[in-house]
XYZ file of C-alpha atoms in Angstrom:
306
model
C 33.283 22.889 -34.804
C 35.426 24.869 -32.332
C 36.028 23.303 -28.931
C 34.609 26.396 -27.203
C 31.346 26.013 -29.120
C 31.073 22.378 -28.058
C 31.562 23.360 -24.422
C 28.858 26.020 -24.794
C 26.460 23.488 -26.321
C 27.269 20.972 -23.602
C 26.503 23.590 -20.936
C 23.215 24.531 -22.597
C 22.062 20.900 -22.914
C 22.949 20.148 -19.296
C 21.070 23.214 -17.993
C 18.087 22.348 -20.194
C 17.971 18.814 -18.734
C 18.606 19.780 -15.113
C 16.521 22.995 -15.155
C 19.235 24.459 -12.965
C 22.615 26.102 -13.552
C 23.914 24.780 -10.235
C 22.860 21.178 -10.952
C 24.255 21.405 -14.495
C 27.574 22.714 -13.181
C 27.753 19.860 -10.686
C 27.084 17.297 -13.412
C 29.729 18.812 -15.695
C 32.328 19.334 -13.009
C 32.428 23.079 -13.660
C 31.559 26.144 -11.601
C 28.063 27.673 -11.935
C 29.606 30.914 -13.182
C 31.490 29.041 -15.923
C 28.288 27.323 -17.059
C 26.419 30.650 -17.010
C 29.114 32.277 -19.159
C 29.055 29.361 -21.612
C 25.293 29.629 -22.084
C 25.527 33.398 -22.494
C 28.205 32.958 -25.177
C 25.993 30.468 -27.012
C 23.086 32.896 -26.857
C 25.339 35.629 -28.255
C 26.524 33.346 -31.061
C 23.015 32.194 -31.986
C 21.536 35.668 -31.678
C 18.660 34.735 -29.396
C 17.681 33.985 -25.812
C 17.633 30.237 -25.153
C 16.703 30.049 -21.467
C 14.314 31.901 -19.177
C 15.876 32.436 -15.774
C 14.012 33.233 -12.573
C 14.409 32.564 -8.863
C 12.432 29.296 -8.951
C 13.327 27.559 -12.177
C 15.082 27.653 -15.522
C 12.929 26.996 -18.569
C 13.518 26.861 -22.302
C 12.441 29.672 -24.589
C 10.895 28.826 -27.943
C 14.330 29.187 -29.508
C 15.801 26.928 -26.846
C 13.144 24.273 -27.474
C 13.988 24.275 -31.166
C 17.750 24.196 -30.610
C 17.810 21.458 -27.939
C 17.304 18.345 -30.135
C 19.941 19.570 -32.603
C 22.366 20.300 -29.762
C 21.810 16.827 -28.313
C 22.560 15.245 -31.689
C 25.759 17.273 -32.021
C 26.959 16.022 -28.637
C 26.087 12.453 -29.610
C 28.115 12.776 -32.808
C 31.059 14.266 -30.906
C 30.950 11.466 -28.327
C 30.727 8.767 -31.006
C 33.625 10.301 -32.910
C 35.780 10.356 -29.780
C 34.982 6.708 -29.073
C 35.730 5.694 -32.658
C 39.082 7.479 -32.625
C 39.959 5.752 -29.371
C 39.013 2.406 -30.928
C 41.237 3.126 -33.961
C 44.138 3.718 -31.612
C 43.502 0.222 -30.293
C 42.649 1.226 -26.752
C 40.223 3.340 -24.809
C 41.669 6.189 -22.792
C 40.644 8.630 -20.114
C 39.311 8.371 -16.576
C 36.628 6.132 -15.112
C 35.495 7.137 -11.645
C 33.019 4.842 -9.905
C 31.838 3.667 -6.505
C 31.292 0.118 -5.254
C 30.310 -1.644 -2.001
C 33.243 -2.679 0.142
C 32.635 -6.407 -0.367
C 33.183 -5.985 -4.090
C 36.733 -4.983 -3.247
C 37.358 -8.503 -1.972
C 35.174 -10.457 -4.379
C 34.907 -10.106 -8.168
C 36.310 -6.590 -8.615
C 40.073 -7.188 -8.091
C 40.196 -9.594 -11.032
C 38.120 -7.186 -13.144
C 40.417 -4.258 -12.376
C 43.524 -6.291 -13.162
C 42.187 -7.605 -16.478
C 40.679 -4.291 -17.580
C 43.842 -2.324 -16.702
C 45.989 -4.763 -18.629
C 43.719 -4.552 -21.676
C 43.311 -0.745 -21.485
C 46.573 0.697 -20.160
C 45.551 4.253 -21.080
C 42.443 4.221 -18.879
C 42.855 5.440 -15.307
C 40.473 3.828 -12.800
C 39.464 5.786 -9.692
C 37.448 3.498 -7.392
C 35.566 4.699 -4.297
C 34.683 1.959 -1.786
C 31.797 2.370 0.630
C 28.416 0.944 1.596
C 26.558 4.261 1.660
C 23.943 5.055 -0.990
C 26.278 7.323 -2.955
C 24.800 9.645 -5.579
C 27.025 9.476 -8.690
C 25.887 12.928 -9.807
C 26.705 14.667 -6.539
C 30.016 12.827 -6.208
C 31.053 13.270 -9.866
C 31.231 9.538 -10.529
C 30.566 7.801 -13.847
C 28.496 5.161 -12.051
C 27.866 3.533 -8.686
C 27.369 -0.204 -8.104
C 24.616 -1.156 -5.679
C 23.061 -4.370 -4.465
C 19.585 -5.436 -3.341
C 16.700 -3.725 -5.130
C 16.894 -0.716 -7.489
C 15.266 2.463 -6.233
C 13.110 4.597 -8.496
C 15.016 7.792 -9.230
C 16.234 9.973 -12.058
C 19.296 7.714 -12.330
C 19.578 5.136 -15.088
C 19.926 1.515 -14.022
C 22.303 -1.023 -15.575
C 21.688 -4.613 -14.386
C 24.791 -6.637 -13.542
C 23.757 -9.992 -12.074
C 20.915 -11.470 -10.065
C 21.706 -13.375 -6.895
C 20.128 -14.946 -3.816
C 20.646 -14.211 -0.144
C 20.881 -16.796 2.631
C 21.904 -16.850 6.270
C 25.314 -18.283 7.107
C 27.442 -19.124 10.141
C 30.849 -20.642 10.734
C 31.165 -24.340 11.674
C 32.732 -23.240 14.970
C 29.751 -21.071 15.913
C 27.270 -23.829 15.028
C 29.253 -26.398 17.018
C 28.903 -24.188 20.095
C 25.301 -23.037 19.632
C 23.531 -25.547 17.390
C 22.237 -25.207 13.821
C 18.834 -23.527 13.348
C 16.736 -24.935 10.531
C 13.671 -22.680 10.803
C 13.619 -18.858 10.812
C 11.871 -18.770 14.206
C 14.879 -20.500 15.801
C 17.121 -17.528 14.968
C 15.670 -15.613 17.928
C 17.893 -17.745 20.186
C 21.097 -16.938 18.297
C 23.623 -14.114 17.935
C 22.727 -12.266 14.748
C 25.011 -9.941 12.805
C 23.290 -7.093 10.973
C 24.552 -4.774 8.290
C 23.388 -1.265 9.234
C 24.013 0.490 5.917
C 21.095 2.538 4.542
C 18.014 0.561 3.464
C 19.256 -2.651 5.110
C 17.841 -2.308 8.643
C 14.550 -4.025 7.823
C 12.773 -7.312 8.376
C 14.274 -10.451 6.935
C 11.813 -12.164 4.587
C 12.372 -15.923 4.313
C 10.928 -17.543 1.196
C 10.183 -21.254 0.842
C 7.848 -22.761 -1.767
C 6.651 -19.215 -2.623
C 5.564 -18.625 0.978
C 7.042 -15.726 2.953
C 7.946 -15.837 6.650
C 9.040 -12.444 8.004
C 11.343 -11.953 10.963
C 12.601 -8.687 12.436
C 16.125 -9.515 13.587
C 17.443 -8.398 16.977
C 21.186 -8.307 16.369
C 24.019 -8.952 18.756
C 26.332 -7.080 16.364
C 25.394 -4.062 14.242
C 28.095 -3.307 11.668
C 28.159 -0.519 9.095
C 30.374 -2.436 6.655
C 29.407 -5.431 4.555
C 33.043 -6.496 4.639
C 32.979 -6.427 8.455
C 29.796 -8.536 8.499
C 31.426 -11.095 6.231
C 34.631 -11.392 8.260
C 32.816 -11.421 11.606
C 30.728 -14.328 10.354
C 33.839 -16.203 9.247
C 35.344 -15.573 12.690
C 32.372 -17.233 14.432
C 30.718 -14.125 15.893
C 27.235 -15.181 14.847
C 24.766 -15.702 11.997
C 24.502 -13.192 9.158
C 22.627 -12.620 5.938
C 25.024 -12.748 2.977
C 24.760 -12.784 -0.801
C 25.364 -16.193 -2.316
C 28.113 -14.771 -4.556
C 29.960 -14.128 -1.289
C 28.837 -17.018 0.922
C 28.669 -20.079 -1.323
C 32.368 -20.165 -2.128
C 33.073 -20.268 1.600
C 30.538 -23.086 2.031
C 32.441 -25.064 -0.594
C 35.693 -24.277 1.231
C 34.223 -25.469 4.552
C 34.511 -22.061 6.230
C 30.760 -21.308 6.346
C 27.543 -23.319 6.594
C 24.199 -22.252 5.202
C 21.679 -21.902 8.045
C 17.941 -22.525 7.501
C 19.020 -24.185 4.246
C 15.517 -24.643 2.842
C 14.976 -20.861 2.731
C 16.331 -17.898 0.830
C 15.875 -14.247 1.827
C 13.928 -12.068 -0.585
C 11.951 -8.849 -0.733
C 8.575 -8.783 1.003
C 7.038 -9.835 -2.321
C 9.413 -12.755 -2.890
C 11.787 -11.081 -5.354
C 15.484 -11.927 -5.433
C 17.946 -9.004 -5.357
C 20.389 -7.995 -8.055
C 23.668 -6.189 -8.391
C 23.239 -3.140 -10.593
C 24.960 0.079 -11.538
C 23.322 3.485 -11.614
C 24.468 6.573 -13.492
C 23.096 9.998 -14.431
C 21.007 10.368 -17.573
C 23.056 10.521 -20.747
C 25.116 8.268 -22.974
C 27.981 6.462 -21.247
C 31.439 6.658 -22.861
C 32.531 3.467 -24.586
C 35.238 2.795 -21.979
C 32.620 2.889 -19.189
C 30.242 0.632 -21.096
C 33.053 -1.872 -21.624
C 34.002 -1.844 -17.941
C 30.378 -2.456 -16.931
C 30.105 -5.336 -19.386
C 33.344 -6.827 -18.021
C 32.013 -6.510 -14.472
C 28.715 -8.145 -15.432
C 30.450 -11.092 -17.099
C 32.822 -11.571 -14.163
C 29.986 -11.465 -11.646
C 27.897 -13.976 -13.548
C 30.887 -16.294 -14.009
C 31.793 -16.088 -10.334
C 28.232 -16.847 -9.307
C 28.145 -19.923 -11.538
C 31.378 -21.194 -9.974
C 30.111 -20.560 -6.450
C 26.904 -22.463 -7.079
């Protein structure tokens, strides 16, 4: 099949899924006019109208409904063939663009990037660091790694590793201010709060399946998880951290777990998880392998920390 025909089919399938030429163009990394031309060419080649266009929505015609499952299978075959050819060459190739929280740049990810790059020298990795709730579709990323609790959305979730959250402080801070053992005692301490989206909420302390909720009044409000981590190490106060970050520093003597009989959960007592999200569709083999490598590294690091 000619490459132009594949691009036309890809444009048609994307518009059919998104119900929008603009959204399809954004997902494909093309201009809306290019996607429109591709669909028009496919309609000319098939001899029939595939999409109804109006000011409010794009819908499939009867011909479009009948063509869509066949078009999806063609794209699946093309994608599988590309992956198989890459495997025969002994290495994946291409770009992987993804976003991660800043703390992952200091923990877990550097080793993953080094190992993956060594094993797949023909893959270029483009990593975007930030604690904002980045949309992989809008930002043209293959996936985005997030922590805490998955949100319901049109994005597909890929679980990486489950973890627990605790509150930590440096030995120096605790020597100066005392060590709280109950959540209520935190009101008398300097708290450090991560102000990224969805994090400015009550802290829910869980012990023996019972929840004690506390709305923290921070001394420091920081928009970076990395800044929270380093401020805690420096003795600025008490902060909530993931155990895959904090426990290694407890072992090293640089942090102490505060209120040690408690862990911080959701309001219903659920522990958070690291997960990746990506737009609907099959991930390329190179992306699936990177996600699997990241999952294995995260789980191994958590086991060592604990």
